[in-house]
Each structure stands twice: as structure tokens, then as C-alpha cells.
PDB file of C-alpha atoms in Angstrom:
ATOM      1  CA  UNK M  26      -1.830 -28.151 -14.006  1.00  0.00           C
ATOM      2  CA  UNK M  27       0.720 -29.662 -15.435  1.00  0.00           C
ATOM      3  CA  UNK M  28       3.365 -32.027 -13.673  1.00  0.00           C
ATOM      4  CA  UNK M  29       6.411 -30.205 -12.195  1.00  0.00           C
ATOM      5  CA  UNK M  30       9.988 -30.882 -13.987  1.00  0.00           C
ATOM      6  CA  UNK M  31      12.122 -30.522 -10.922  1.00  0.00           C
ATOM      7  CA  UNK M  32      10.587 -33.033  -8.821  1.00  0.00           C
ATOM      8  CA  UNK M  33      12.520 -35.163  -6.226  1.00  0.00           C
ATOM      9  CA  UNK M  34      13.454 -38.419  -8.270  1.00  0.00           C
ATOM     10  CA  UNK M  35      15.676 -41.107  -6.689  1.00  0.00           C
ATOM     11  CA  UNK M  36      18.602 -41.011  -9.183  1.00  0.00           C
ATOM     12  CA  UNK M  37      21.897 -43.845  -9.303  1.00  0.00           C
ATOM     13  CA  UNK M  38      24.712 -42.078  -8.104  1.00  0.00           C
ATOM     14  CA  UNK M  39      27.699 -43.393  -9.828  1.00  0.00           C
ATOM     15  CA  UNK M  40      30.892 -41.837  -8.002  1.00  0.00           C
ATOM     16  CA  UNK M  41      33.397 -43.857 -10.263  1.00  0.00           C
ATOM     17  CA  UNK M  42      37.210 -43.268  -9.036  1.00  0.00           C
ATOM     18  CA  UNK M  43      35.704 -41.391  -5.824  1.00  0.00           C
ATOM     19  CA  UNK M  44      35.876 -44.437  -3.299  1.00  0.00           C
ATOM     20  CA  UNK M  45      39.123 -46.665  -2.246  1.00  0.00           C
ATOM     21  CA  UNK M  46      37.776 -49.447  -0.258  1.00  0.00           C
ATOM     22  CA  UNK M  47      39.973 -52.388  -1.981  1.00  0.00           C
ATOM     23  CA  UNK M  48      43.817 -51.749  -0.897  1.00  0.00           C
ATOM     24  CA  UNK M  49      46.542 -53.311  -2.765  1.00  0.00           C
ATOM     25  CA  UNK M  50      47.688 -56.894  -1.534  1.00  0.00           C
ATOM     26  CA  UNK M  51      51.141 -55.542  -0.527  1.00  0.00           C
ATOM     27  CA  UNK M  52      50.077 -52.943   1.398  1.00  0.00           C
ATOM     28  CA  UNK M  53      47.659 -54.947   4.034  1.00  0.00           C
ATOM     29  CA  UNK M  54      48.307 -55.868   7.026  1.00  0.00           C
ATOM     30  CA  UNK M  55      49.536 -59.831   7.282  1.00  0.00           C
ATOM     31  CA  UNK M  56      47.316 -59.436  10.843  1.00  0.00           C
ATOM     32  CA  UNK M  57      44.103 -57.999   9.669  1.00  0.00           C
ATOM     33  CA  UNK M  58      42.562 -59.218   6.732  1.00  0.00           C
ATOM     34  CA  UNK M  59      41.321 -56.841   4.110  1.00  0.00           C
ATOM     35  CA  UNK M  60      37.428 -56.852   3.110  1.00  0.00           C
ATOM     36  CA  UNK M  61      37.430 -56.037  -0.764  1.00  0.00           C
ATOM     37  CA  UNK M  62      35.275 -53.508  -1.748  1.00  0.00           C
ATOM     38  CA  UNK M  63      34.023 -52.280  -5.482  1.00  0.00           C
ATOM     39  CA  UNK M  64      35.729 -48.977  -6.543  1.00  0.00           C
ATOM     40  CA  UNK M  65      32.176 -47.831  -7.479  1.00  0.00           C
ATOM     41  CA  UNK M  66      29.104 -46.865  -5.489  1.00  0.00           C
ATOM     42  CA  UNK M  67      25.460 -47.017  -6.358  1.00  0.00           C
ATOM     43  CA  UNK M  68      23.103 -44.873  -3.749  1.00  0.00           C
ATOM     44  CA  UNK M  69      19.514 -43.602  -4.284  1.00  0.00           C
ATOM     45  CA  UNK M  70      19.517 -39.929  -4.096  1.00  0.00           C
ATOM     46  CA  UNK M  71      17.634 -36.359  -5.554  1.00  0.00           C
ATOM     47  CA  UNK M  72      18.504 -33.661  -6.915  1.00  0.00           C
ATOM     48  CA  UNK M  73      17.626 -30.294  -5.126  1.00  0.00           C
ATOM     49  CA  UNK M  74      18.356 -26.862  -5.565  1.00  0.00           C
ATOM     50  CA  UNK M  75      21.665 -25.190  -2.790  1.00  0.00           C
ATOM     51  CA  UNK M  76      19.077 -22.721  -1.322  1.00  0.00           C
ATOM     52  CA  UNK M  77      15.371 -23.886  -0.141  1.00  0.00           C
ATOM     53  CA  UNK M  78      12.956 -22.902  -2.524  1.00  0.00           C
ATOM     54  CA  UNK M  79      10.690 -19.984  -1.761  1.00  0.00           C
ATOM     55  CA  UNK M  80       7.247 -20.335  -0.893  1.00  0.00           C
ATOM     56  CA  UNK M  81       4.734 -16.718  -2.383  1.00  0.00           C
ATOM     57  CA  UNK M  82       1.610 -15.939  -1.027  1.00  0.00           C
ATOM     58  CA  UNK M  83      -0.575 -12.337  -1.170  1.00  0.00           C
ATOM     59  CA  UNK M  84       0.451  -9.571   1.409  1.00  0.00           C
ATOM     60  CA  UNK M  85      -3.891  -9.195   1.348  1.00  0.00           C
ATOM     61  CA  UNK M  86      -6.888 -11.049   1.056  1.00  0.00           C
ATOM     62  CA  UNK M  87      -8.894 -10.937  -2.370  1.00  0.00           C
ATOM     63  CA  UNK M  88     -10.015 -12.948  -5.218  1.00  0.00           C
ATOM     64  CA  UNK M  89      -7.074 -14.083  -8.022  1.00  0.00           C
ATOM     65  CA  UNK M  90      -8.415 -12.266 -11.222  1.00  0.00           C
ATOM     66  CA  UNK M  91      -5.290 -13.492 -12.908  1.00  0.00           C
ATOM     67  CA  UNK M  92      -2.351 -15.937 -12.939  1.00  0.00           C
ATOM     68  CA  UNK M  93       0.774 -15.338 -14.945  1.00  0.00           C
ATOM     69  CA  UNK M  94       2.822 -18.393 -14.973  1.00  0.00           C
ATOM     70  CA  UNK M  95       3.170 -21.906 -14.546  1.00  0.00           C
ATOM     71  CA  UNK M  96       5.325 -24.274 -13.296  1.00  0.00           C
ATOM     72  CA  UNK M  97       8.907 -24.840 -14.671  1.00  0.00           C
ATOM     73  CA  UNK M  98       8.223 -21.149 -16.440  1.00  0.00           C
ATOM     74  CA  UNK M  99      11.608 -18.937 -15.734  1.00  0.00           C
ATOM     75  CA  UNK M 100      10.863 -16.045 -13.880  1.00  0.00           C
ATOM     76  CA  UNK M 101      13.208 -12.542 -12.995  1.00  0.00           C
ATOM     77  CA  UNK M 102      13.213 -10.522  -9.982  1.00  0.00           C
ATOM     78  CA  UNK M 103      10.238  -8.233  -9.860  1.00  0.00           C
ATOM     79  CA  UNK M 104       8.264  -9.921 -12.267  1.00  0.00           C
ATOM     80  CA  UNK M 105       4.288 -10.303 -11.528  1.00  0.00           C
ATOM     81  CA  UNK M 106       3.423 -13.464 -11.346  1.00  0.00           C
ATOM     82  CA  UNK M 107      -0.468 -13.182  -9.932  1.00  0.00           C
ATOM     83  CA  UNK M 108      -2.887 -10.152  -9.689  1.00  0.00           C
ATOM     84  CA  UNK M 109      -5.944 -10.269  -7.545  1.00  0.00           C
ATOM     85  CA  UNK M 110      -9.222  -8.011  -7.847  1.00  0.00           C
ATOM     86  CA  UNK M 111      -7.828  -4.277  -7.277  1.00  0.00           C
ATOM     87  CA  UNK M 112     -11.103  -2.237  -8.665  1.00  0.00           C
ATOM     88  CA  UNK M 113     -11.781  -0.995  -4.557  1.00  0.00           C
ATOM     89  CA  UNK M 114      -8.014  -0.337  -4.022  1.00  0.00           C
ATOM     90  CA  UNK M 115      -7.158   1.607  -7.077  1.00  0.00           C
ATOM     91  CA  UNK M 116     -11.146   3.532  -6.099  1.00  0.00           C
ATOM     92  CA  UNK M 117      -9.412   4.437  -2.928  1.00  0.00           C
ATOM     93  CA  UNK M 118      -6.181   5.662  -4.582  1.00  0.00           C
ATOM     94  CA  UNK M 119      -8.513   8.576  -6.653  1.00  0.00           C
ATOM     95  CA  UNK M 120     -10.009   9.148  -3.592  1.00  0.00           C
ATOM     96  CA  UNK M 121      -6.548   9.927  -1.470  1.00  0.00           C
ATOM     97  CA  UNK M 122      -5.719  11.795  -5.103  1.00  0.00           C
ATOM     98  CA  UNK M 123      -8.521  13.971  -5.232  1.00  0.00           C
ATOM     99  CA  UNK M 124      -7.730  14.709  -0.819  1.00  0.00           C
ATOM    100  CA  UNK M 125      -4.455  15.520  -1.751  1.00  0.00           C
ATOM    101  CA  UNK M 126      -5.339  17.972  -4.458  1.00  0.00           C
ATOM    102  CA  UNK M 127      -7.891  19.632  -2.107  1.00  0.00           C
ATOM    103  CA  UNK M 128      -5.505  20.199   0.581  1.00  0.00           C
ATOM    104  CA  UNK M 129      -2.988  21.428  -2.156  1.00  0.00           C
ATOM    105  CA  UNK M 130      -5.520  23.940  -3.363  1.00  0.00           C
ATOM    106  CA  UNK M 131      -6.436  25.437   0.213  1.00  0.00           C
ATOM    107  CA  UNK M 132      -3.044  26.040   1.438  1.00  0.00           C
ATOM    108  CA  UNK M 133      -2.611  27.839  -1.965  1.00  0.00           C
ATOM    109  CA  UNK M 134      -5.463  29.865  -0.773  1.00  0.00           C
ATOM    110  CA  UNK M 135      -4.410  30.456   2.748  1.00  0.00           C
ATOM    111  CA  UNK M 136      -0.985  31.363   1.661  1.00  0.00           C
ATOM    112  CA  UNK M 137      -1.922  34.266  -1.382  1.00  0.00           C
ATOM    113  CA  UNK M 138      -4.583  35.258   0.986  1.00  0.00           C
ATOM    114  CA  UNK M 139      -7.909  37.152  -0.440  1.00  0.00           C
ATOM    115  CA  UNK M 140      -8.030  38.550  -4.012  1.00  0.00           C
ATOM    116  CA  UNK M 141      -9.065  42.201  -4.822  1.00  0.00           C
ATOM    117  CA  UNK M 142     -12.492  40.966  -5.939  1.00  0.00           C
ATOM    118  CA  UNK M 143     -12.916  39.662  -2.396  1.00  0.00           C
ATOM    119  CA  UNK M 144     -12.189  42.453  -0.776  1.00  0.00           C
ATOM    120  CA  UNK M 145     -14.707  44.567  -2.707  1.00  0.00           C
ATOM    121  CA  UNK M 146     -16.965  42.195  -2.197  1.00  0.00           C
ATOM    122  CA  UNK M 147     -16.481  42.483   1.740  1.00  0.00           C
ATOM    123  CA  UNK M 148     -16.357  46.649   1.364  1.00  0.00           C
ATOM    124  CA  UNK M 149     -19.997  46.405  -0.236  1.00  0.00           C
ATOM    125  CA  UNK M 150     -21.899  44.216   1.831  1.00  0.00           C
ATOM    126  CA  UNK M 151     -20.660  46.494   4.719  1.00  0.00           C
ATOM    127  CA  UNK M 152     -21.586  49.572   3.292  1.00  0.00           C
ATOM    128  CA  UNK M 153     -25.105  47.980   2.268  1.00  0.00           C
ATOM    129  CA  UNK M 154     -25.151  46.266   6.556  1.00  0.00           C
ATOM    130  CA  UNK M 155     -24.622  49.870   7.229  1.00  0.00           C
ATOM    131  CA  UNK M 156     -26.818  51.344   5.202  1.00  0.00           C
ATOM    132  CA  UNK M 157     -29.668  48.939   6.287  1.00  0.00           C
ATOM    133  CA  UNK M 158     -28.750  49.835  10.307  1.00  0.00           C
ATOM    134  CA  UNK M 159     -28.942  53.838   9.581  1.00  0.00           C
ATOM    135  CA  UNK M 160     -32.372  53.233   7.824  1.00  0.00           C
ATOM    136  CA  UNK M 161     -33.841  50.900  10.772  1.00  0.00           C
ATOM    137  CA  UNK M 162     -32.471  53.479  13.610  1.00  0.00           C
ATOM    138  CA  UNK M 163     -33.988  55.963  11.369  1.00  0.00           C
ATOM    139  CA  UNK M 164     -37.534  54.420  11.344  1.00  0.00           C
ATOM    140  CA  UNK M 165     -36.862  53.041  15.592  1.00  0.00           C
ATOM    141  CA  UNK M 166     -36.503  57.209  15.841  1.00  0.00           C
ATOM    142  CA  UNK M 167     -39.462  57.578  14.264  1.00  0.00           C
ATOM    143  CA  UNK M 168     -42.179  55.140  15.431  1.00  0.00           C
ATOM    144  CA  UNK M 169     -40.417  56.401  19.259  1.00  0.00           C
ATOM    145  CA  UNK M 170     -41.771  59.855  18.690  1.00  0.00           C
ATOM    146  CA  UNK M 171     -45.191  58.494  17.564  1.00  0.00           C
ATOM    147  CA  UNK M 172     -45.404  55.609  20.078  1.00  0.00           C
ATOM    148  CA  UNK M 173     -45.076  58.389  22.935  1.00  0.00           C
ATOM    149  CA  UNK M 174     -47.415  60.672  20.994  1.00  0.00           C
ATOM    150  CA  UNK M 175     -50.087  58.243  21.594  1.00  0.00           C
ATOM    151  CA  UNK M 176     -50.192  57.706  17.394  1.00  0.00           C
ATOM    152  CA  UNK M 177     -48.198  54.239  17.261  1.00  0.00           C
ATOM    153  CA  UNK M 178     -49.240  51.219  19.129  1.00  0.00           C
ATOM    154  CA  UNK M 179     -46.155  50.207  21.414  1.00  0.00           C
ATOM    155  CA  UNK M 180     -46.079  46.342  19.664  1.00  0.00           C
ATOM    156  CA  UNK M 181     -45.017  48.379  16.346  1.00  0.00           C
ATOM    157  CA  UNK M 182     -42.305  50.801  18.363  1.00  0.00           C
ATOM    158  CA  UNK M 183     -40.952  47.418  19.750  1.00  0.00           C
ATOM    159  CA  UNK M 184     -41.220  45.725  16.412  1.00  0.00           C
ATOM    160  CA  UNK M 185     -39.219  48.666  15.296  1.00  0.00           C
ATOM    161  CA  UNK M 186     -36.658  48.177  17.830  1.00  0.00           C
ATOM    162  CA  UNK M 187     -35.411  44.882  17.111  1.00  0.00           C
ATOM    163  CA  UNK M 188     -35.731  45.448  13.970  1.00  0.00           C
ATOM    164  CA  UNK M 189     -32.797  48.102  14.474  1.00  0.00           C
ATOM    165  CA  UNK M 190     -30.664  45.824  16.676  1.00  0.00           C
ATOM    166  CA  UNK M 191     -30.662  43.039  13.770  1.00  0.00           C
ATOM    167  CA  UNK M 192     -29.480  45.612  11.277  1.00  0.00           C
ATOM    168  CA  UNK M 193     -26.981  46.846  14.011  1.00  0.00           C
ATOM    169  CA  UNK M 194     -25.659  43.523  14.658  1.00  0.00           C
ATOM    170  CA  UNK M 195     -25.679  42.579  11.173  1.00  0.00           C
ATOM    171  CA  UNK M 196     -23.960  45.729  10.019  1.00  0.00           C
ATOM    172  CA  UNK M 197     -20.835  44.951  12.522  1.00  0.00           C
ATOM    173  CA  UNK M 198     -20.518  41.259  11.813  1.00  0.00           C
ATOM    174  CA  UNK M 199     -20.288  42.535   7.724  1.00  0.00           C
ATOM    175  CA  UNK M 200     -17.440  45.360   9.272  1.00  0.00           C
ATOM    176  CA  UNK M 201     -15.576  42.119  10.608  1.00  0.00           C
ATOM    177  CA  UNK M 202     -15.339  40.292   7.677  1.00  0.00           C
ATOM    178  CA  UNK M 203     -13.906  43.311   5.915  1.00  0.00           C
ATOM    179  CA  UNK M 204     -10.949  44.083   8.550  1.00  0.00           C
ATOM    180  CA  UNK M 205     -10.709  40.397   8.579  1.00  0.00           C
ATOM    181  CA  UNK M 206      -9.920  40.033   4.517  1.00  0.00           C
ATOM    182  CA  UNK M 207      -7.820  42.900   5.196  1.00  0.00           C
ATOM    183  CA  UNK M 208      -5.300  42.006   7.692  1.00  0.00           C
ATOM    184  CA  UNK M 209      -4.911  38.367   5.313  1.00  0.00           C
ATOM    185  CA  UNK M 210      -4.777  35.276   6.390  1.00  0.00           C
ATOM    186  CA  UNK M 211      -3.609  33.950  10.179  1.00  0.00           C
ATOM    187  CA  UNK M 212      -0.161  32.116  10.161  1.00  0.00           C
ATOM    188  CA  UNK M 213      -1.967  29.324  12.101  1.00  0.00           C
ATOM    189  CA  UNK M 214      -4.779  28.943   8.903  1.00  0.00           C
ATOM    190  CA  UNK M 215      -1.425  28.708   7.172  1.00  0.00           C
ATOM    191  CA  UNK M 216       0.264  25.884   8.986  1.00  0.00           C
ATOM    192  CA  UNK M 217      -3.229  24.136   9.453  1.00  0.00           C
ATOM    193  CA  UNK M 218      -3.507  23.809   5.653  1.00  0.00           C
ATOM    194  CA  UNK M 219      -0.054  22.462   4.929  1.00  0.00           C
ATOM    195  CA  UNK M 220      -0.589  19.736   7.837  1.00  0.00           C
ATOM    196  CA  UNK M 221      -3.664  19.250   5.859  1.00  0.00           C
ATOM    197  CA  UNK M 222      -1.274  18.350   2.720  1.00  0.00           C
ATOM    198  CA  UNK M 223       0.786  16.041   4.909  1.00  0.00           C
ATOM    199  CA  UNK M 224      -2.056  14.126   5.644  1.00  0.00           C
ATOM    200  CA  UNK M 225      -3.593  13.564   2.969  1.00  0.00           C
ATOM    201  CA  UNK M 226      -0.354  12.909   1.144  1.00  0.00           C
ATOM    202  CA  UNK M 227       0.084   9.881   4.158  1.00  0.00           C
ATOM    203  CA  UNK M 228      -3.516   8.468   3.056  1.00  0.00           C
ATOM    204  CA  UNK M 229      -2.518   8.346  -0.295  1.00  0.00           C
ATOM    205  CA  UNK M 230       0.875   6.797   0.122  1.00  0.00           C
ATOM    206  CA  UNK M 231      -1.130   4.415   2.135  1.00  0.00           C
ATOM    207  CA  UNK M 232      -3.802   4.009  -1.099  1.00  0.00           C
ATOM    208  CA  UNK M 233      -0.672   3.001  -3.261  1.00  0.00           C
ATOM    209  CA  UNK M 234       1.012   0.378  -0.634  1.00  0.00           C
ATOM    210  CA  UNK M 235      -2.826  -1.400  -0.419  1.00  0.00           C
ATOM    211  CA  UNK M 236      -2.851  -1.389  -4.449  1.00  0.00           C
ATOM    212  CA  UNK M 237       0.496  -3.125  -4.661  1.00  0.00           C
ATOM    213  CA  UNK M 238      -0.380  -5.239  -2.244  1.00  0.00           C
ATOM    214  CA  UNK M 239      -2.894  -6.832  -4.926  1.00  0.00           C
ATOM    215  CA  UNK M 240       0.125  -7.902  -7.546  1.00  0.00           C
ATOM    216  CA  UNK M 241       2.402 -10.497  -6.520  1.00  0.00           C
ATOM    217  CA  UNK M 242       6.153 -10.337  -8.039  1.00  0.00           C
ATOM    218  CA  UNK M 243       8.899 -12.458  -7.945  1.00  0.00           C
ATOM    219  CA  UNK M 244      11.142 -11.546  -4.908  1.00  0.00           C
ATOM    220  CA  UNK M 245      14.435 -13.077  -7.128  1.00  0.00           C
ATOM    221  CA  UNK M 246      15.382 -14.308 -10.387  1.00  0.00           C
ATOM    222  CA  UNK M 247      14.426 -18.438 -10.734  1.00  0.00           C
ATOM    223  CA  UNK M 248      12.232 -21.133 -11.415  1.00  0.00           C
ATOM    224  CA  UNK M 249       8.844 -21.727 -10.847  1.00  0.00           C
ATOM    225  CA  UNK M 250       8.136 -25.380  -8.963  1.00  0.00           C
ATOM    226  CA  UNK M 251       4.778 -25.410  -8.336  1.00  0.00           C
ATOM    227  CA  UNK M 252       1.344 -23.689  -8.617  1.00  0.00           C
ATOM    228  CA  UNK M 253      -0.755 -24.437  -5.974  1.00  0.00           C
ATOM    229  CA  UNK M 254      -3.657 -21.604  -6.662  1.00  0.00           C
ATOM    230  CA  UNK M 255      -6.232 -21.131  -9.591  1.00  0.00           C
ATOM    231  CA  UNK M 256      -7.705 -17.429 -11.202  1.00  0.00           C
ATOM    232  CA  UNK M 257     -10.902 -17.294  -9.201  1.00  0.00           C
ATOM    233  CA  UNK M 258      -9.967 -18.768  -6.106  1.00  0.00           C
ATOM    234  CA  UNK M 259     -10.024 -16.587  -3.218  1.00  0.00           C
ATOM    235  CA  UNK M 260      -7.094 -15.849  -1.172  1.00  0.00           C
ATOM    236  CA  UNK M 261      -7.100 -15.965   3.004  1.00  0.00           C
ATOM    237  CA  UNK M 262      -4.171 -14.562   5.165  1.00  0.00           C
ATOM    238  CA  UNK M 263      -5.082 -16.764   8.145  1.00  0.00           C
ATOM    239  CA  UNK M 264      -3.420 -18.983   6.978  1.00  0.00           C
ATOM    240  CA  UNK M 265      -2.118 -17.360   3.994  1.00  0.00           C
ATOM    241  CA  UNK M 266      -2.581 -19.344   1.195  1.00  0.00           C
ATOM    242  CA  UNK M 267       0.681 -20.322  -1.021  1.00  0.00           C
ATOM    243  CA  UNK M 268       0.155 -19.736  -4.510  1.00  0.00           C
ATOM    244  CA  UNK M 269       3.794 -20.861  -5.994  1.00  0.00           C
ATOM    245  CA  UNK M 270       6.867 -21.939  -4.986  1.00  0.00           C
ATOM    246  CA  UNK M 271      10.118 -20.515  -6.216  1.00  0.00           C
ATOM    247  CA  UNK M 272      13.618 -21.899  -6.426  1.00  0.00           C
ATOM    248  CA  UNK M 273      16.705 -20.500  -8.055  1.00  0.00           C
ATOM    249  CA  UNK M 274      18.059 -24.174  -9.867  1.00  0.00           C
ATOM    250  CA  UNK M 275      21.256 -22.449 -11.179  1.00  0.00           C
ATOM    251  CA  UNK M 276      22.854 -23.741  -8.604  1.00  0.00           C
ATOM    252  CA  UNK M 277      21.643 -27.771  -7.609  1.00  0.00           C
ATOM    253  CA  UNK M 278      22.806 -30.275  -5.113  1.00  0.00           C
ATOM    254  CA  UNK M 279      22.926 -33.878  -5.195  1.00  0.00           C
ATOM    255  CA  UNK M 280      21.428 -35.714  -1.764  1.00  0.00           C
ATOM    256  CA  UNK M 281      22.204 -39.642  -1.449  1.00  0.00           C
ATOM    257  CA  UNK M 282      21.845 -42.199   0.982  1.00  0.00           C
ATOM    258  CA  UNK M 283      25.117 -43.638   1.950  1.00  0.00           C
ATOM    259  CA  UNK M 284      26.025 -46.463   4.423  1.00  0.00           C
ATOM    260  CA  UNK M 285      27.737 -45.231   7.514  1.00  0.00           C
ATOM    261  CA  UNK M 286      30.153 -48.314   6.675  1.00  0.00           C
ATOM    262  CA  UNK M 287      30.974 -46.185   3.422  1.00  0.00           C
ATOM    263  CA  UNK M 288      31.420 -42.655   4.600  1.00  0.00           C
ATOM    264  CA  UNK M 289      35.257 -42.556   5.769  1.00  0.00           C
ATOM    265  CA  UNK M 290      36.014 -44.373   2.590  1.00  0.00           C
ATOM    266  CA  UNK M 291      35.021 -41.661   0.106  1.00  0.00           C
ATOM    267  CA  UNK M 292      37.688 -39.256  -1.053  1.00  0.00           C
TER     268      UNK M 292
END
């Protein structure tokens, strides 16, 4: 890492023409003598920038995959600076994609409610529930006659006759489904899938705010100072971990030392 070019230096300050300590002869005072002073001042000093300079750091832990500038580079607003590993962040982004789709697709469903093909589809596998029950009360008939004729063993009549509720239940259960394709679907499916959609569009808004949490950007337009992170080095947030330090040096600021004695006397 190279050395940083803004660096505090102690610079001579040279205000010529800004101090009057030496008054003319004429003008002092006969009582009080006059101390002569040099018109010029010398004073240690640096040069800073107006505003404090901006320390950036990850809004998230990771590991720096990549570092985009160096110090004294020129930056603009906006402008990434690091990246750290996003491969499980942008994973989670498909993820809250594909929800969102899902939930999309089954409040499309809920709201056009069944399609023709459904509805035969109910009508037949009631008939054929039907059909099965009329067949099974048919046979219960049947082995009832012979079981009291003596010519049917009573395990086979009652075999019979469960038989015939199964097919009875069954046959009623496939009659519900068909009045229930029928009638469409309930307003409450309907507002149950498009809270679905809300939620799922939360996670993935969510998704995309952890995913740019993993590319640090320039919050203004300035200089970079210093780099105090390297690509591979992984990043805390207790306590987060600086990686550079911005400053906007369009605008600097001179800081001196100056004798008390000295102050009242500059102009």
C-alpha cells in the first residue's frame, strides 16, 4: 500500500502583509515603549480538508473478494469501491424470486377459478364414485338375501357391508368436489393468495437489501486517504472494520500554531 498524498505535514506559514506588530515611531506612545515586531510570521501548521473525512466500513460481515481503489484515487458519489463474497446472498435472491413467482401463479389460479377440463374431470370421477356405490349396495343386497338363507357365511355379508359404506362415502366426497369446482373459488382463497404475493414480495425486497449490503459505494464525490483493508481479509461488524477513509479536498484548510502573544495582532 502505497503512502497517502494528503498526509498531515507541518508546513511554514508565511502570512506576509497579514500582521502589524511594529507601529510607526510617531504614532507611539512617549509613555509606553513599543516592542518591534517582524511584519512576517513563520508557524508550523497542516493542511486538512473543511469537512472531517469519512470513515467506510461494510453494512455486513463477509470476506473482501475485491477492492477497487487505492489511496489518493478520485472517487464519485455512488461509486463501488469494495465487494465482498455475495454467492449465498444473490442464492437467496432466486430463492425469494422463484416464492414470488409461485405466489403470483396461485392467486392467478384462485382468481380464474377451475378450467372446463377440471370440471369434467370432477363430473367423471363422481359418476364412476357413484357407479362403484350402486354396484356394492347391489352385491350388500345380495349376499343379505343369501346370508339369511343360510347360503352365505355372515363374515362375507359383513365384508359386503363395508364394502358398500366405502363406496357410499367415497361416492359423496367425489359429489363434493364437483359442487365445489362449481360454485369457484372462495373470496377468502382469493385474498389468502394475494397476501401470499405480499409476502413473498417482502422476502425478496429483503433478498435485494442483504445483496447490496455486500458492495460498498462511495456515499459522496472525493478523495480516497487511506486503505486500511486487503481482498481476502474478512470483515467483522463488532467492531466494524474501516476499510477507507474518504475526504472531499476541494475545499482545504490551513491549521497553525500561533502564539497567544500574536493572535490580536493579525489582521
Amino acid at each position: 500500500m502505497k503512502k497517502s498524498r494528503l498526509a498531515f505535514v507541518a508546513v511554514p506559514v508565511i502570512a506576509a502583509g497579514a500582521l502589524w506588530f511594529a507601529r510607526s515611531p510617531g504614532a507611539a506612545s512617549a509613555e509606553t515603549p513599543s516592542i518591534a515586531r517582524p511584519g512576517t510570521l513563520v508557524a508550523p501548521g497542516r493542511v486538512e480538508p473543511t469537512r472531517d473525512a469519512v470513515k467506510l466500513s461494510f453494512e455486513t460481515s463477509g470476506r473482501i473478494v475485491e477492492i477497487l481503489v487505492d489511496e489518493g484515487d478520485a472517487v464519485t458519489a455512488g461509486q463501488v469501491l469494495a465487494r465482498l463474497d455475495d454467492r449465498l446472498a444473490k442464492a437467496r435472491v432466486a430463492a425469494a424470486e422463484a416464492g414470488l413467482a409461485q405466489a403470483k401463479a396461485r392467486y392467478l389460479l384462485a382468481r380464474r377459478g377451475p378450467r372446463k377440463e377440471d370440471v369434467a374431470a370432477a363430473r367423471a370421477d363422481a359418476d364412476a364414485a357413484a357407479a362403484t356405490a350402486a354396484h356394492r349396495a347391489a352385491e350388500l343386497a345380495r349376499s343379505d338375501k343369501l346370508g339369511k338363507a343360510g347360503a352365505l357365511a355372515d363374515s362375507v355379508v359383513d365384508a359386503d357391508g363395508a364394502a358398500a359404506k366405502v363406496a357410499d362415502a367415497q361416492a359423496s366426497a367425489a359429489k363434493a368436489r364437483l359442487d365445489s369446482i362449481r360454485s369457484g373459488t372462495r373470496i377468502e382463497m382469493i385474498e389468502e393468495a394475494s397476501a401470499s404475493i405480499a409476502l413473498a414480495q417482502a422476502e425478496l425486497d429483503s433478498a435485494k437489501v442483504a445483496l447490496d449490503q455486500t458492495v460498498l459505494r462511495a456515499p459522496t464525490t472525493g478523495t480516497i486517504l487511506r486503505r486500511t483493508a486487503e481482498q481476502g481479509a474478512l470483515v467483522t461488524l463488532m467492531p466494524p472494520q474501516v476499510v477507507v477513509t474518504l475526504a472531499d479536498v476541494k475545499e482545504l484548510e490551513l491549521r497553525t500554531e500561533i502564539d497567544e502573544a500574536d493572535i490580536a495582532s493579525i489582521a
